[in-house]
């Protein structure tokens, strides 16, 4: 049973940077898909970025060029480096994991079986 714990959220001004971390514990999968999602009240949880066991990564259009997902496999810690933050990036950010290879199509919330508790990111203008 995987346990995910996020950290690194906070408040930042537009143009600033934050790095989110997610510690993945109790994990012994040989195949996996790890991802970051975000959600604002009243809206669907949307994928930000994901990385698979083959090392490939993918990003939502809004994240391309600004965000970078990475995995320290020695510590089973997932990161999301976010640069050039905009007020529209304000949301609760969630770490997600699943013991299957990343689905080749558009990733959705239902594609992940394990979730962290979320960390708030607030970007002020």
PDB file of N, CA and C in Angstrom, residues 41-99:
ATOM      1  N   UNK A  41     -11.220  24.936  -6.415  1.00  0.00           N
ATOM      2  CA  UNK A  41     -12.609  24.676  -6.021  1.00  0.00           C
ATOM      3  C   UNK A  41     -13.570  24.851  -7.182  1.00  0.00           C
ATOM      4  N   UNK A  42     -14.446  23.888  -7.345  1.00  0.00           N
ATOM      5  CA  UNK A  42     -15.467  23.961  -8.378  1.00  0.00           C
ATOM      6  C   UNK A  42     -15.037  23.448  -9.738  1.00  0.00           C
ATOM      7  N   UNK A  43     -13.785  23.015  -9.839  1.00  0.00           N
ATOM      8  CA  UNK A  43     -13.288  22.515 -11.124  1.00  0.00           C
ATOM      9  C   UNK A  43     -12.769  21.094 -10.981  1.00  0.00           C
ATOM     10  N   UNK A  44     -12.654  20.419 -12.122  1.00  0.00           N
ATOM     11  CA  UNK A  44     -12.127  19.070 -12.138  1.00  0.00           C
ATOM     12  C   UNK A  44     -10.630  19.071 -11.791  1.00  0.00           C
ATOM     13  N   UNK A  45     -10.198  17.971 -11.173  1.00  0.00           N
ATOM     14  CA  UNK A  45      -8.770  17.800 -10.934  1.00  0.00           C
ATOM     15  C   UNK A  45      -8.107  17.513 -12.278  1.00  0.00           C
ATOM     16  N   UNK A  46      -7.058  18.258 -12.589  1.00  0.00           N
ATOM     17  CA  UNK A  46      -6.416  18.124 -13.901  1.00  0.00           C
ATOM     18  C   UNK A  46      -4.964  17.715 -13.755  1.00  0.00           C
ATOM     19  N   UNK A  47      -4.516  16.968 -14.739  1.00  0.00           N
ATOM     20  CA  UNK A  47      -3.127  16.513 -14.712  1.00  0.00           C
ATOM     21  C   UNK A  47      -2.204  17.683 -15.037  1.00  0.00           C
ATOM     22  N   UNK A  48      -1.085  17.721 -14.361  1.00  0.00           N
ATOM     23  CA  UNK A  48      -0.051  18.720 -14.618  1.00  0.00           C
ATOM     24  C   UNK A  48       1.103  18.071 -15.367  1.00  0.00           C
ATOM     25  N   UNK A  49       1.582  16.950 -14.847  1.00  0.00           N
ATOM     26  CA  UNK A  49       2.702  16.243 -15.449  1.00  0.00           C
ATOM     27  C   UNK A  49       2.726  14.823 -14.909  1.00  0.00           C
ATOM     28  N   UNK A  50       3.359  13.922 -15.665  1.00  0.00           N
ATOM     29  CA  UNK A  50       3.469  12.537 -15.241  1.00  0.00           C
ATOM     30  C   UNK A  50       4.781  11.962 -15.741  1.00  0.00           C
ATOM     31  N   UNK A  51       5.245  10.947 -15.021  1.00  0.00           N
ATOM     32  CA  UNK A  51       6.471  10.274 -15.411  1.00  0.00           C
ATOM     33  C   UNK A  51       6.270   8.782 -15.222  1.00  0.00           C
ATOM     34  N   UNK A  52       6.770   7.985 -16.175  1.00  0.00           N
ATOM     35  CA  UNK A  52       6.594   6.550 -16.113  1.00  0.00           C
ATOM     36  C   UNK A  52       7.877   5.823 -15.756  1.00  0.00           C
ATOM     37  N   UNK A  53       7.769   4.501 -15.574  1.00  0.00           N
ATOM     38  CA  UNK A  53       8.933   3.722 -15.182  1.00  0.00           C
ATOM     39  C   UNK A  53       9.971   3.630 -16.299  1.00  0.00           C
ATOM     40  N   UNK A  54       9.574   3.990 -17.511  1.00  0.00           N
ATOM     41  CA  UNK A  54      10.548   4.016 -18.609  1.00  0.00           C
ATOM     42  C   UNK A  54      11.287   5.352 -18.665  1.00  0.00           C
ATOM     43  N   UNK A  55      10.961   6.238 -17.724  1.00  0.00           N
ATOM     44  CA  UNK A  55      11.635   7.529 -17.664  1.00  0.00           C
ATOM     45  C   UNK A  55      10.995   8.612 -18.514  1.00  0.00           C
ATOM     46  N   UNK A  56      10.012   8.246 -19.300  1.00  0.00           N
ATOM     47  CA  UNK A  56       9.368   9.241 -20.153  1.00  0.00           C
ATOM     48  C   UNK A  56       8.459  10.122 -19.317  1.00  0.00           C
ATOM     49  N   UNK A  57       8.340  11.366 -19.712  1.00  0.00           N
ATOM     50  CA  UNK A  57       7.497  12.318 -18.999  1.00  0.00           C
ATOM     51  C   UNK A  57       6.593  13.045 -19.992  1.00  0.00           C
ATOM     52  N   UNK A  58       5.523  13.543 -19.487  1.00  0.00           N
ATOM     53  CA  UNK A  58       4.600  14.311 -20.304  1.00  0.00           C
ATOM     54  C   UNK A  58       4.014  15.438 -19.463  1.00  0.00           C
ATOM     55  N   UNK A  59       3.565  16.471 -20.169  1.00  0.00           N
ATOM     56  CA  UNK A  59       3.095  17.671 -19.490  1.00  0.00           C
ATOM     57  C   UNK A  59       1.804  18.177 -20.107  1.00  0.00           C
ATOM     58  N   UNK A  60       1.001  18.789 -19.260  1.00  0.00           N
ATOM     59  CA  UNK A  60      -0.142  19.531 -19.769  1.00  0.00           C
ATOM     60  C   UNK A  60       0.381  20.728 -20.551  1.00  0.00           C
ATOM     61  N   UNK A  61      -0.411  21.222 -21.480  1.00  0.00           N
ATOM     62  CA  UNK A  61       0.040  22.338 -22.308  1.00  0.00           C
ATOM     63  C   UNK A  61       0.466  23.533 -21.461  1.00  0.00           C
ATOM     64  N   UNK A  62      -0.274  23.807 -20.414  1.00  0.00           N
ATOM     65  CA  UNK A  62       0.035  24.984 -19.600  1.00  0.00           C
ATOM     66  C   UNK A  62       1.347  24.822 -18.835  1.00  0.00           C
ATOM     67  N   UNK A  63       1.810  23.576 -18.701  1.00  0.00           N
ATOM     68  CA  UNK A  63       3.017  23.321 -17.919  1.00  0.00           C
ATOM     69  C   UNK A  63       4.283  23.248 -18.772  1.00  0.00           C
ATOM     70  N   UNK A  64       4.110  23.043 -20.038  1.00  0.00           N
ATOM     71  CA  UNK A  64       5.274  22.877 -20.919  1.00  0.00           C
ATOM     72  C   UNK A  64       6.147  24.132 -20.916  1.00  0.00           C
ATOM     73  N   UNK A  65       7.435  23.903 -20.727  1.00  0.00           N
ATOM     74  CA  UNK A  65       8.376  25.011 -20.740  1.00  0.00           C
ATOM     75  C   UNK A  65       8.528  25.725 -19.411  1.00  0.00           C
ATOM     76  N   UNK A  66       7.611  25.455 -18.480  1.00  0.00           N
ATOM     77  CA  UNK A  66       7.685  26.116 -17.176  1.00  0.00           C
ATOM     78  C   UNK A  66       7.882  25.132 -16.027  1.00  0.00           C
ATOM     79  N   UNK A  67       7.284  23.961 -16.138  1.00  0.00           N
ATOM     80  CA  UNK A  67       7.332  22.971 -15.064  1.00  0.00           C
ATOM     81  C   UNK A  67       8.187  21.783 -15.492  1.00  0.00           C
ATOM     82  N   UNK A  68       8.832  21.150 -14.515  1.00  0.00           N
ATOM     83  CA  UNK A  68       9.625  19.962 -14.788  1.00  0.00           C
ATOM     84  C   UNK A  68       9.334  18.911 -13.724  1.00  0.00           C
ATOM     85  N   UNK A  69       8.961  17.716 -14.171  1.00  0.00           N
ATOM     86  CA  UNK A  69       8.728  16.605 -13.256  1.00  0.00           C
ATOM     87  C   UNK A  69       9.979  15.733 -13.249  1.00  0.00           C
ATOM     88  N   UNK A  70      10.328  15.246 -12.062  1.00  0.00           N
ATOM     89  CA  UNK A  70      11.495  14.372 -11.969  1.00  0.00           C
ATOM     90  C   UNK A  70      11.306  13.424 -10.797  1.00  0.00           C
ATOM     91  N   UNK A  71      12.073  12.341 -10.839  1.00  0.00           N
ATOM     92  CA  UNK A  71      11.994  11.318  -9.796  1.00  0.00           C
ATOM     93  C   UNK A  71      13.387  10.972  -9.319  1.00  0.00           C
ATOM     94  N   UNK A  72      13.598  11.054  -8.027  1.00  0.00           N
ATOM     95  CA  UNK A  72      14.806  10.520  -7.406  1.00  0.00           C
ATOM     96  C   UNK A  72      14.466   9.092  -6.991  1.00  0.00           C
ATOM     97  N   UNK A  73      14.819   8.138  -7.841  1.00  0.00           N
ATOM     98  CA  UNK A  73      14.404   6.761  -7.584  1.00  0.00           C
ATOM     99  C   UNK A  73      15.137   6.148  -6.398  1.00  0.00           C
ATOM    100  N   UNK A  74      16.275   6.707  -6.014  1.00  0.00           N
ATOM    101  CA  UNK A  74      16.999   6.170  -4.862  1.00  0.00           C
ATOM    102  C   UNK A  74      16.272   6.478  -3.563  1.00  0.00           C
ATOM    103  N   UNK A  75      15.481   7.555  -3.576  1.00  0.00           N
ATOM    104  CA  UNK A  75      14.745   7.954  -2.385  1.00  0.00           C
ATOM    105  C   UNK A  75      13.242   7.868  -2.589  1.00  0.00           C
ATOM    106  N   UNK A  76      12.841   7.451  -3.746  1.00  0.00           N
ATOM    107  CA  UNK A  76      11.428   7.426  -4.111  1.00  0.00           C
ATOM    108  C   UNK A  76      10.747   8.737  -3.741  1.00  0.00           C
ATOM    109  N   UNK A  77      11.336   9.781  -4.274  1.00  0.00           N
ATOM    110  CA  UNK A  77      10.778  11.107  -4.092  1.00  0.00           C
ATOM    111  C   UNK A  77      10.519  11.738  -5.455  1.00  0.00           C
ATOM    112  N   UNK A  78       9.313  12.186  -5.636  1.00  0.00           N
ATOM    113  CA  UNK A  78       8.882  12.817  -6.880  1.00  0.00           C
ATOM    114  C   UNK A  78       8.916  14.321  -6.693  1.00  0.00           C
ATOM    115  N   UNK A  79       9.367  15.027  -7.714  1.00  0.00           N
ATOM    116  CA  UNK A  79       9.468  16.479  -7.641  1.00  0.00           C
ATOM    117  C   UNK A  79       8.682  17.132  -8.772  1.00  0.00           C
ATOM    118  N   UNK A  80       8.272  18.346  -8.517  1.00  0.00           N
ATOM    119  CA  UNK A  80       7.711  19.199  -9.566  1.00  0.00           C
ATOM    120  C   UNK A  80       8.330  20.581  -9.396  1.00  0.00           C
ATOM    121  N   UNK A  81       9.236  20.917 -10.282  1.00  0.00           N
ATOM    122  CA  UNK A  81       9.835  22.245 -10.282  1.00  0.00           C
ATOM    123  C   UNK A  81       8.949  23.160 -11.111  1.00  0.00           C
ATOM    124  N   UNK A  82       8.481  24.226 -10.498  1.00  0.00           N
ATOM    125  CA  UNK A  82       7.574  25.146 -11.183  1.00  0.00           C
ATOM    126  C   UNK A  82       8.219  26.521 -11.263  1.00  0.00           C
ATOM    127  N   UNK A  83       8.439  26.982 -12.472  1.00  0.00           N
ATOM    128  CA  UNK A  83       9.036  28.287 -12.715  1.00  0.00           C
ATOM    129  C   UNK A  83       8.039  29.203 -13.418  1.00  0.00           C
ATOM    130  N   UNK A  84       8.338  30.480 -13.421  1.00  0.00           N
ATOM    131  CA  UNK A  84       7.486  31.476 -14.085  1.00  0.00           C
ATOM    132  C   UNK A  84       6.028  31.307 -13.694  1.00  0.00           C
ATOM    133  N   UNK A  85       5.798  31.184 -12.416  1.00  0.00           N
ATOM    134  CA  UNK A  85       4.440  30.941 -11.932  1.00  0.00           C
ATOM    135  C   UNK A  85       3.525  32.123 -12.200  1.00  0.00           C
ATOM    136  N   UNK A  86       2.284  31.791 -12.464  1.00  0.00           N
ATOM    137  CA  UNK A  86       1.257  32.788 -12.761  1.00  0.00           C
ATOM    138  C   UNK A  86       0.122  32.630 -11.760  1.00  0.00           C
ATOM    139  N   UNK A  87      -0.662  33.686 -11.549  1.00  0.00           N
ATOM    140  CA  UNK A  87      -1.799  33.561 -10.618  1.00  0.00           C
ATOM    141  C   UNK A  87      -2.729  32.398 -10.978  1.00  0.00           C
ATOM    142  N   UNK A  88      -2.826  32.101 -12.266  1.00  0.00           N
ATOM    143  CA  UNK A  88      -3.688  31.000 -12.710  1.00  0.00           C
ATOM    144  C   UNK A  88      -3.175  29.633 -12.260  1.00  0.00           C
ATOM    145  N   UNK A  89      -1.940  29.574 -11.795  1.00  0.00           N
ATOM    146  CA  UNK A  89      -1.376  28.319 -11.295  1.00  0.00           C
ATOM    147  C   UNK A  89      -1.780  28.047  -9.848  1.00  0.00           C
ATOM    148  N   UNK A  90      -2.433  28.995  -9.216  1.00  0.00           N
ATOM    149  CA  UNK A  90      -2.868  28.803  -7.837  1.00  0.00           C
ATOM    150  C   UNK A  90      -3.856  27.644  -7.767  1.00  0.00           C
ATOM    151  N   UNK A  91      -3.584  26.691  -6.903  1.00  0.00           N
ATOM    152  CA  UNK A  91      -4.425  25.500  -6.797  1.00  0.00           C
ATOM    153  C   UNK A  91      -3.886  24.614  -5.679  1.00  0.00           C
ATOM    154  N   UNK A  92      -4.649  23.585  -5.377  1.00  0.00           N
ATOM    155  CA  UNK A  92      -4.132  22.514  -4.526  1.00  0.00           C
ATOM    156  C   UNK A  92      -3.459  21.529  -5.461  1.00  0.00           C
ATOM    157  N   UNK A  93      -2.230  21.203  -5.173  1.00  0.00           N
ATOM    158  CA  UNK A  93      -1.469  20.275  -5.994  1.00  0.00           C
ATOM    159  C   UNK A  93      -1.379  18.922  -5.294  1.00  0.00           C
ATOM    160  N   UNK A  94      -1.657  17.878  -6.071  1.00  0.00           N
ATOM    161  CA  UNK A  94      -1.689  16.522  -5.544  1.00  0.00           C
ATOM    162  C   UNK A  94      -0.673  15.634  -6.260  1.00  0.00           C
ATOM    163  N   UNK A  95      -0.025  14.802  -5.490  1.00  0.00           N
ATOM    164  CA  UNK A  95       0.842  13.767  -6.016  1.00  0.00           C
ATOM    165  C   UNK A  95       0.002  12.495  -6.197  1.00  0.00           C
ATOM    166  N   UNK A  96       0.243  11.759  -7.277  1.00  0.00           N
ATOM    167  CA  UNK A  96      -0.532  10.553  -7.560  1.00  0.00           C
ATOM    168  C   UNK A  96       0.379   9.444  -8.056  1.00  0.00           C
ATOM    169  N   UNK A  97      -0.038   8.213  -7.791  1.00  0.00           N
ATOM    170  CA  UNK A  97       0.766   7.076  -8.214  1.00  0.00           C
ATOM    171  C   UNK A  97      -0.132   5.903  -8.583  1.00  0.00           C
ATOM    172  N   UNK A  98       0.375   5.064  -9.465  1.00  0.00           N
ATOM    173  CA  UNK A  98      -0.350   3.854  -9.844  1.00  0.00           C
ATOM    174  C   UNK A  98       0.649   2.784 -10.256  1.00  0.00           C
ATOM    175  N   UNK A  99       0.374   1.509  -9.891  1.00  0.00           N
ATOM    176  CA  UNK A  99       1.331   0.440 -10.188  1.00  0.00           C
ATOM    177  C   UNK A  99       1.225  -0.111 -11.607  1.00  0.00           C
TER     178      UNK A  99
END
